[in-house]
Short mmCIF file of C-alpha atoms in Angstrom, two decimals:
data_model
loop_
_atom_site.label_atom_id
_atom_site.label_comp_id
_atom_site.label_asym_id
_atom_site.label_seq_id
_atom_site.Cartn_x
_atom_site.Cartn_y
_atom_site.Cartn_z
CA MET A 241 0.00 0.00 0.00
CA ARG A 242 0.93 3.65 -0.40
CA VAL A 243 0.88 4.99 3.14
CA LEU A 244 1.16 8.52 4.52
CA ILE A 245 2.59 8.67 8.04
CA THR A 246 1.87 11.93 9.84
CA GLY A 247 4.45 12.64 12.52
CA GLY A 248 6.60 10.01 10.85
CA ALA A 249 9.85 11.69 11.92
CA GLY A 250 9.01 11.72 15.64
CA PHE A 251 10.10 9.30 18.33
CA ILE A 252 7.46 6.65 17.70
CA GLY A 253 6.74 7.77 14.15
CA SER A 254 10.29 7.18 12.97
CA PHE A 255 10.15 3.56 14.13
CA VAL A 256 6.76 3.14 12.45
CA THR A 257 8.15 4.63 9.23
CA ARG A 258 11.05 2.19 9.15
CA ALA A 259 8.87 -0.80 10.07
CA LEU A 260 6.27 -0.08 7.38
CA ALA A 261 8.96 0.46 4.75
CA ALA A 262 10.64 -2.80 5.79
CA ALA A 263 7.26 -4.56 5.44
CA GLY A 264 7.14 -3.50 1.79
CA HIS A 265 4.81 -0.51 1.94
CA ASP A 266 5.43 2.62 -0.13
CA VAL A 267 5.80 5.17 2.67
CA SER A 268 5.61 8.98 2.72
CA VAL A 269 6.19 11.14 5.80
CA LEU A 270 4.50 14.41 6.73
CA ASP A 271 5.94 16.08 9.84
CA CYS A 272 6.03 19.67 11.11
CA LEU A 273 9.17 18.91 13.21
CA HIS A 274 7.53 20.40 16.30
CA PRO A 275 10.11 21.78 18.77
CA ALA A 276 8.62 19.71 21.61
CA ALA A 277 9.95 16.62 19.81
CA HIS A 278 12.70 17.92 17.50
CA GLN A 279 15.70 20.13 18.09
CA PRO A 280 15.00 23.48 16.39
CA GLY A 281 17.09 23.92 13.27
CA SER A 282 18.12 20.27 13.21
CA GLY A 283 17.61 20.11 9.44
CA GLU A 284 16.16 16.58 9.49
CA ALA A 285 15.54 15.54 5.89
CA GLU A 286 14.80 11.81 5.92
CA VAL A 287 13.88 8.83 8.10
CA GLY A 288 15.37 5.49 7.15
CA GLY A 289 15.75 6.68 3.57
CA VAL A 290 12.22 8.13 3.40
CA ALA A 291 12.16 11.85 2.66
CA ILE A 292 10.39 14.10 5.17
CA ARG A 293 7.77 16.41 3.70
CA ARG A 294 7.73 19.27 6.18
CA GLY A 295 4.21 20.52 6.83
CA ASP A 296 1.42 20.95 9.35
CA VAL A 297 -1.62 18.66 9.48
CA ARG A 298 -3.72 21.73 10.30
CA ASP A 299 -3.10 23.12 6.80
CA ARG A 300 -5.66 21.84 4.28
CA ASP A 301 -3.57 22.38 1.16
CA THR A 302 -0.52 20.71 2.68
CA VAL A 303 -2.54 17.70 3.77
CA GLU A 304 -4.35 17.27 0.47
CA SER A 305 -1.08 17.44 -1.42
CA ALA A 306 0.47 14.82 0.87
CA LEU A 307 -2.59 12.54 0.55
CA ALA A 308 -2.60 12.45 -3.26
CA GLY A 309 -2.44 8.84 -4.41
CA MET A 310 -2.40 7.35 -0.90
CA ASP A 311 -4.23 4.18 0.12
CA ALA A 312 -3.99 4.66 3.88
CA VAL A 313 -2.88 7.01 6.64
CA VAL A 314 -1.03 6.17 9.85
CA HIS A 315 -1.69 9.20 12.03
CA GLN A 316 1.07 9.62 14.63
CA ALA A 317 1.28 13.43 14.68
CA ALA A 318 0.35 14.86 18.10
CA MET A 319 1.56 16.84 21.07
CA VAL A 320 2.16 14.34 23.87
CA GLY A 321 2.81 14.25 27.60
CA MET A 322 1.41 16.20 30.53
CA GLY A 323 2.67 19.57 29.30
CA VAL A 324 3.66 22.46 31.54
CA ASP A 325 0.33 23.92 32.68
CA LEU A 326 -3.07 24.92 31.32
CA ALA A 327 -1.43 27.51 29.08
CA ASP A 328 -0.61 24.49 26.85
CA LEU A 329 -4.31 23.70 26.39
CA PRO A 330 -4.82 25.60 23.09
CA ASP A 331 -1.71 23.98 21.56
CA TYR A 332 -2.87 20.48 22.53
CA VAL A 333 -6.33 21.02 21.07
CA ALA A 334 -5.01 22.71 17.93
CA ASN A 335 -2.34 20.11 17.17
CA ASN A 336 -4.23 16.99 18.21
CA ASP A 337 -7.89 17.67 17.50
CA LEU A 338 -7.98 20.39 14.85
CA GLY A 339 -5.13 18.65 13.04
CA THR A 340 -7.01 15.35 13.10
CA ALA A 341 -10.19 17.02 11.87
CA VAL A 342 -8.40 18.64 8.92
CA LEU A 343 -6.76 15.33 8.06
CA LEU A 344 -10.02 13.35 8.21
CA ALA A 345 -11.90 15.91 6.13
CA ALA A 346 -9.20 15.70 3.47
CA MET A 347 -9.27 11.90 3.57
CA ALA A 348 -13.03 12.01 3.01
CA ARG A 349 -12.68 14.36 0.05
CA LEU A 350 -9.94 12.24 -1.54
CA ARG A 351 -11.57 8.92 -0.58
CA VAL A 352 -8.65 7.58 1.43
CA ARG A 353 -10.52 5.04 3.51
CA ARG A 354 -7.99 3.32 5.75
CA LEU A 355 -6.69 4.88 8.98
CA VAL A 356 -4.45 3.75 11.82
CA LEU A 357 -4.68 6.26 14.67
CA ALA A 358 -2.10 6.57 17.44
CA SER A 359 -4.23 6.80 20.57
CA SER A 360 -3.19 6.34 24.20
CA MET A 361 -3.99 4.53 27.40
CA VAL A 362 -4.72 7.95 28.94
CA VAL A 363 -8.25 7.75 27.48
CA TYR A 364 -9.12 5.33 30.31
CA GLY A 365 -8.23 7.76 33.10
CA GLU A 366 -7.91 5.61 36.19
CA GLY A 367 -7.63 1.90 35.50
CA ALA A 368 -10.02 -0.88 36.51
CA TYR A 369 -10.89 -1.32 40.19
CA THR A 370 -13.02 -3.66 42.29
CA CYS A 371 -14.59 -3.02 45.69
CA ALA A 372 -15.18 -6.03 47.93
CA THR A 373 -18.68 -4.73 48.64
CA HIS A 374 -19.74 -2.89 45.49
CA GLY A 375 -17.95 -4.85 42.78
CA THR A 376 -16.55 -3.05 39.74
CA VAL A 377 -16.34 0.70 40.41
CA ARG A 378 -14.78 3.78 38.86
CA PRO A 379 -13.14 5.99 41.50
CA ALA A 380 -13.52 9.74 41.42
CA PRO A 381 -10.49 11.90 40.61
CA ARG A 382 -8.07 11.81 43.53
CA ASP A 383 -8.34 14.61 46.07
CA PRO A 384 -5.17 16.76 46.23
CA ALA A 385 -5.59 16.88 50.02
CA ASP A 386 -5.41 13.07 50.16
CA LEU A 387 -2.35 13.06 47.92
CA ALA A 388 -0.64 15.67 50.07
CA ALA A 389 -1.32 13.44 53.08
CA GLY A 390 0.27 10.45 51.34
CA GLN A 391 -3.05 8.71 50.64
CA TYR A 392 -2.41 7.74 47.04
CA GLU A 393 -4.67 4.74 46.46
CA PRO A 394 -8.16 5.47 45.10
CA ARG A 395 -11.08 4.45 47.31
CA CYS A 396 -14.54 3.18 46.57
CA PRO A 397 -16.83 6.10 45.64
CA HIS A 398 -19.68 4.44 47.58
CA CYS A 399 -18.10 3.28 50.85
CA ALA A 400 -14.54 4.69 50.80
CA SER A 401 -13.08 1.18 51.19
CA PRO A 402 -9.71 0.31 49.63
CA LEU A 403 -9.94 -0.97 46.06
CA ASP A 404 -8.24 -3.83 44.25
CA PRO A 405 -6.73 -2.66 40.92
CA GLY A 406 -7.29 -4.81 37.83
CA VAL A 407 -6.73 -4.59 34.08
CA VAL A 408 -8.53 -2.44 31.52
CA ASP A 409 -9.79 -3.81 28.25
CA GLU A 410 -10.90 -1.84 25.24
CA ASP A 411 -14.57 -1.84 26.27
CA ASP A 412 -13.93 -0.23 29.64
CA ARG A 413 -15.35 3.19 30.38
CA LEU A 414 -13.30 6.07 28.96
CA ASP A 415 -12.67 8.86 31.45
CA PRO A 416 -9.80 11.21 30.43
CA ARG A 417 -8.33 13.16 33.35
CA SER A 418 -5.87 15.54 31.71
CA VAL A 419 -5.85 17.93 28.77
CA TYR A 420 -3.74 15.53 26.71
CA ALA A 421 -6.08 12.66 27.55
CA ALA A 422 -9.13 14.67 26.52
CA THR A 423 -7.57 15.45 23.15
CA LYS A 424 -6.68 11.80 22.51
CA LEU A 425 -10.22 10.68 23.22
CA ALA A 426 -11.51 13.43 20.95
CA GLN A 427 -9.27 12.05 18.20
CA GLU A 428 -10.90 8.64 18.61
CA HIS A 429 -14.40 10.13 18.47
CA LEU A 430 -13.56 12.15 15.36
CA ALA A 431 -12.06 9.10 13.64
CA ALA A 432 -15.09 6.96 14.54
CA ALA A 433 -17.47 9.57 13.11
CA TRP A 434 -15.37 9.86 9.94
CA ALA A 435 -15.30 6.07 9.52
CA ARG A 436 -19.06 5.68 9.94
CA GLU A 437 -20.01 8.56 7.67
CA SER A 438 -17.51 7.76 4.89
CA GLY A 439 -17.80 3.97 4.97
CA SER A 440 -14.14 3.72 6.00
CA ALA A 441 -12.16 1.50 8.35
CA ALA A 442 -10.09 2.78 11.26
CA VAL A 443 -7.98 1.26 14.01
CA ALA A 444 -7.11 3.15 17.20
CA LEU A 445 -3.97 1.86 18.89
CA ARG A 446 -4.01 2.77 22.59
CA TYR A 447 -0.32 2.93 23.38
CA HIS A 448 0.66 2.32 26.97
CA ASN A 449 3.95 3.72 28.33
CA VAL A 450 6.26 3.70 25.32
CA TYR A 451 10.04 3.87 25.76
CA GLY A 452 13.11 3.19 23.69
CA PRO A 453 15.97 4.71 21.69
CA GLY A 454 15.37 8.16 20.30
CA MET A 455 13.05 9.43 23.04
CA PRO A 456 13.26 13.20 23.54
CA ARG A 457 15.47 14.10 26.48
CA ASP A 458 14.22 15.64 29.70
CA THR A 459 11.46 18.07 28.67
CA PRO A 460 7.96 18.71 30.08
CA TYR A 461 6.67 16.53 27.24
CA SER A 462 9.02 13.57 27.79
CA GLY A 463 7.98 10.18 29.11
CA VAL A 464 9.05 9.14 32.58
CA ALA A 465 11.71 6.77 31.26
CA ALA A 466 13.52 9.64 29.51
CA ILE A 467 13.19 11.89 32.57
CA PHE A 468 14.78 9.22 34.80
CA ARG A 469 17.45 8.47 32.21
CA SER A 470 18.40 12.17 31.97
CA ALA A 471 18.71 12.43 35.75
CA LEU A 472 20.98 9.36 35.86
CA GLU A 473 23.18 10.81 33.10
CA ARG A 474 23.67 13.86 35.31
CA GLY A 475 24.71 11.60 38.18
CA GLU A 476 21.46 12.30 40.02
CA SER A 477 18.94 9.90 41.53
CA PRO A 478 15.68 9.45 39.61
CA ARG A 479 12.97 11.27 41.55
CA VAL A 480 9.92 9.04 41.87
CA TYR A 481 6.54 10.63 42.55
CA GLU A 482 4.07 9.47 45.20
CA ASP A 483 5.30 6.26 46.86
CA GLY A 484 6.50 4.68 43.61
CA ARG A 485 3.92 1.90 43.75
CA GLN A 486 1.76 3.23 40.94
CA ARG A 487 1.63 0.67 38.13
CA ARG A 488 2.02 1.07 34.38
CA ASP A 489 2.67 -1.15 31.37
CA PHE A 490 5.97 -0.25 29.68
CA VAL A 491 6.13 -1.25 26.02
CA HIS A 492 9.18 -0.94 23.79
CA VAL A 493 8.94 1.33 20.76
CA THR A 494 9.86 -1.49 18.35
CA ASP A 495 6.84 -3.41 19.61
CA VAL A 496 4.67 -0.33 19.04
CA ALA A 497 5.96 -0.12 15.47
CA ALA A 498 5.13 -3.81 14.95
CA ALA A 499 1.60 -3.14 16.21
CA ASN A 500 1.19 -0.45 13.56
CA VAL A 501 2.27 -2.86 10.83
CA ALA A 502 -0.22 -5.44 12.09
CA ALA A 503 -3.00 -2.84 12.29
CA LEU A 504 -2.39 -1.64 8.75
CA ASP A 505 -2.37 -5.22 7.50
CA SER A 506 -5.74 -5.75 9.17
CA LEU A 507 -7.16 -2.84 7.16
CA ASP A 508 -5.88 -4.42 3.97
CA ALA A 509 -8.20 -7.35 4.59
CA ALA A 510 -12.01 -7.18 4.43
CA ARG A 511 -13.09 -5.12 7.43
CA GLU A 512 -16.42 -3.60 8.33
CA PRO A 513 -16.58 0.22 8.31
CA GLY A 514 -16.05 1.86 11.68
CA LEU A 515 -13.35 2.19 14.34
CA ARG A 516 -11.90 -0.65 16.43
CA ALA A 517 -9.60 0.07 19.40
CA TYR A 518 -6.70 -2.05 20.65
CA ASN A 519 -4.43 -1.87 23.67
CA VAL A 520 -0.76 -1.86 22.71
CA ALA A 521 0.93 -3.14 25.84
CA SER A 522 3.42 -5.71 27.04
CA GLY A 523 1.06 -7.48 29.42
CA ASP A 524 3.85 -7.30 32.04
CA PRO A 525 2.94 -4.39 34.36
CA ARG A 526 5.54 -2.83 36.65
CA THR A 527 5.62 -0.12 39.28
CA ILE A 528 7.25 3.21 38.57
CA ALA A 529 9.73 2.48 41.38
CA ASP A 530 10.63 -0.84 39.75
CA MET A 531 11.27 0.87 36.43
CA ALA A 532 13.43 3.55 38.06
CA ALA A 533 15.45 0.97 40.01
CA THR A 534 15.96 -1.26 36.96
CA LEU A 535 17.16 1.68 34.89
CA ALA A 536 19.45 2.94 37.66
CA ALA A 537 21.03 -0.50 37.97
CA ALA A 538 21.51 -0.77 34.21
CA MET A 539 23.29 2.61 34.22
CA ASP A 540 25.24 1.89 37.41
CA GLY A 541 23.76 5.08 38.83
CA PRO A 542 22.41 6.24 42.18
CA ALA A 543 19.31 4.59 43.57
CA PRO A 544 15.95 6.27 43.01
CA VAL A 545 14.54 8.65 45.61
CA VAL A 546 10.85 8.38 46.44
CA THR A 547 9.71 11.97 46.90
CA GLY A 548 6.01 11.89 47.76
CA ALA A 549 5.48 14.63 45.18
CA PHE A 550 2.43 14.34 42.94
CA ARG A 551 0.69 15.88 39.94
CA ALA A 552 -3.05 16.50 40.02
CA GLY A 553 -3.60 15.02 36.55
CA ASP A 554 -1.79 11.74 37.22
CA VAL A 555 -3.68 8.50 37.74
CA ARG A 556 -2.66 5.68 40.05
CA HIS A 557 -2.83 2.38 38.17
CA VAL A 558 -3.39 1.78 34.45
CA VAL A 559 -2.70 -1.83 33.45
CA ALA A 560 -3.88 -3.23 30.14
CA CYS A 561 -5.29 -6.45 28.81
CA PRO A 562 -3.48 -7.13 25.49
CA ARG A 563 -5.74 -10.02 24.44
CA ARG A 564 -7.73 -8.29 21.70
CA ALA A 565 -4.61 -7.17 19.82
CA ARG A 566 -3.21 -10.69 20.05
CA ASP A 567 -6.41 -12.41 18.93
CA GLU A 568 -7.48 -9.99 16.17
CA LEU A 569 -4.24 -8.42 14.92
CA GLY A 570 -1.82 -11.22 15.70
CA PHE A 571 0.27 -8.73 17.68
CA ALA A 572 2.11 -9.55 20.89
CA ALA A 573 4.93 -7.53 22.45
CA ARG A 574 8.30 -9.28 22.22
CA VAL A 575 10.81 -7.10 24.11
CA PRO A 576 11.17 -8.14 27.78
CA PHE A 577 11.14 -5.39 30.41
CA ALA A 578 14.69 -5.91 31.73
CA ALA A 579 16.25 -6.35 28.30
CA GLY A 580 14.46 -3.33 26.90
CA LEU A 581 15.59 -1.08 29.74
CA ALA A 582 19.15 -2.40 29.55
CA GLU A 583 19.25 -1.32 25.90
CA PHE A 584 17.51 1.97 26.63
CA ALA A 585 20.03 2.79 29.36
CA HIS A 586 22.78 3.41 26.79
CA ALA A 587 20.82 4.16 23.60
CA PRO A 588 20.96 7.60 21.99
CA LEU A 589 18.19 10.06 22.86
CA ARG A 590 16.92 13.10 20.96
CA ALA A 591 18.45 16.40 21.95
#
């Protein structure tokens, strides 16, 4: 297939570009080289031999020109991370949601009817929880007063009892709890509406915590793995928020790229119109403290420091069920946690 990859020069996008090209697809890249992910003035011109067309997905003419002759789009372009503060809100909405809307409208006009959308586990908000008395529940956003007092675990919204965390699957309730999360869910809704109304097929890949070579260094938009890695390179201890026991699923960027290849292949087969979501996760959840300690050991650096600090938009536990992606896409993560972090400890990062 002829495939346009938006954001195809970014951290994840560059791996997706190489993986799709290696799988035999005719790949084009559209990327604005946003300074949150690219060093200003870097002069990037290609990714794995694929030329970068520099342009903004919010510009109709640019997008239509890039879409000419394409069979499918893999939409990676987005602002990511927690950001600095609410002053970032217009940029998140403009880049993530307006950009997606412009892209989808152009795809409808040009009848490009296959889409793979980079979504995120943040659309779930808090993960899955069970109360011994009330069964499956969805806790309310955590109270900053509780967090300041060191009470990090969510409680039952009905009886305030401690909850047992579980795993989220793709049919769980979606409850975004940050600006970034809200924009990612909006992307899914826009893509679903486009797919229904145009008779097209879309896949939303809900990435969990992606790490690997080429992550941007320590910026407000970096993932936690890059933030810890940057601290260790400075000879400093990684600073772990809360008590470090919050759980995530860390998935290597090469596995994420493989999931994109599998998703695109699924669109090449007969598929009903509409959007289908998939968790992209390792299925091997770890605590933040475990990740920090494993990375520190791999870099022979100082041990992590648990700070008790917190961010209001953070959630406590988000652990995924990867079954649907395995059963329907034939995708399963292959990079083990320890081996992936050992490689990441000494891999090059983006300036």
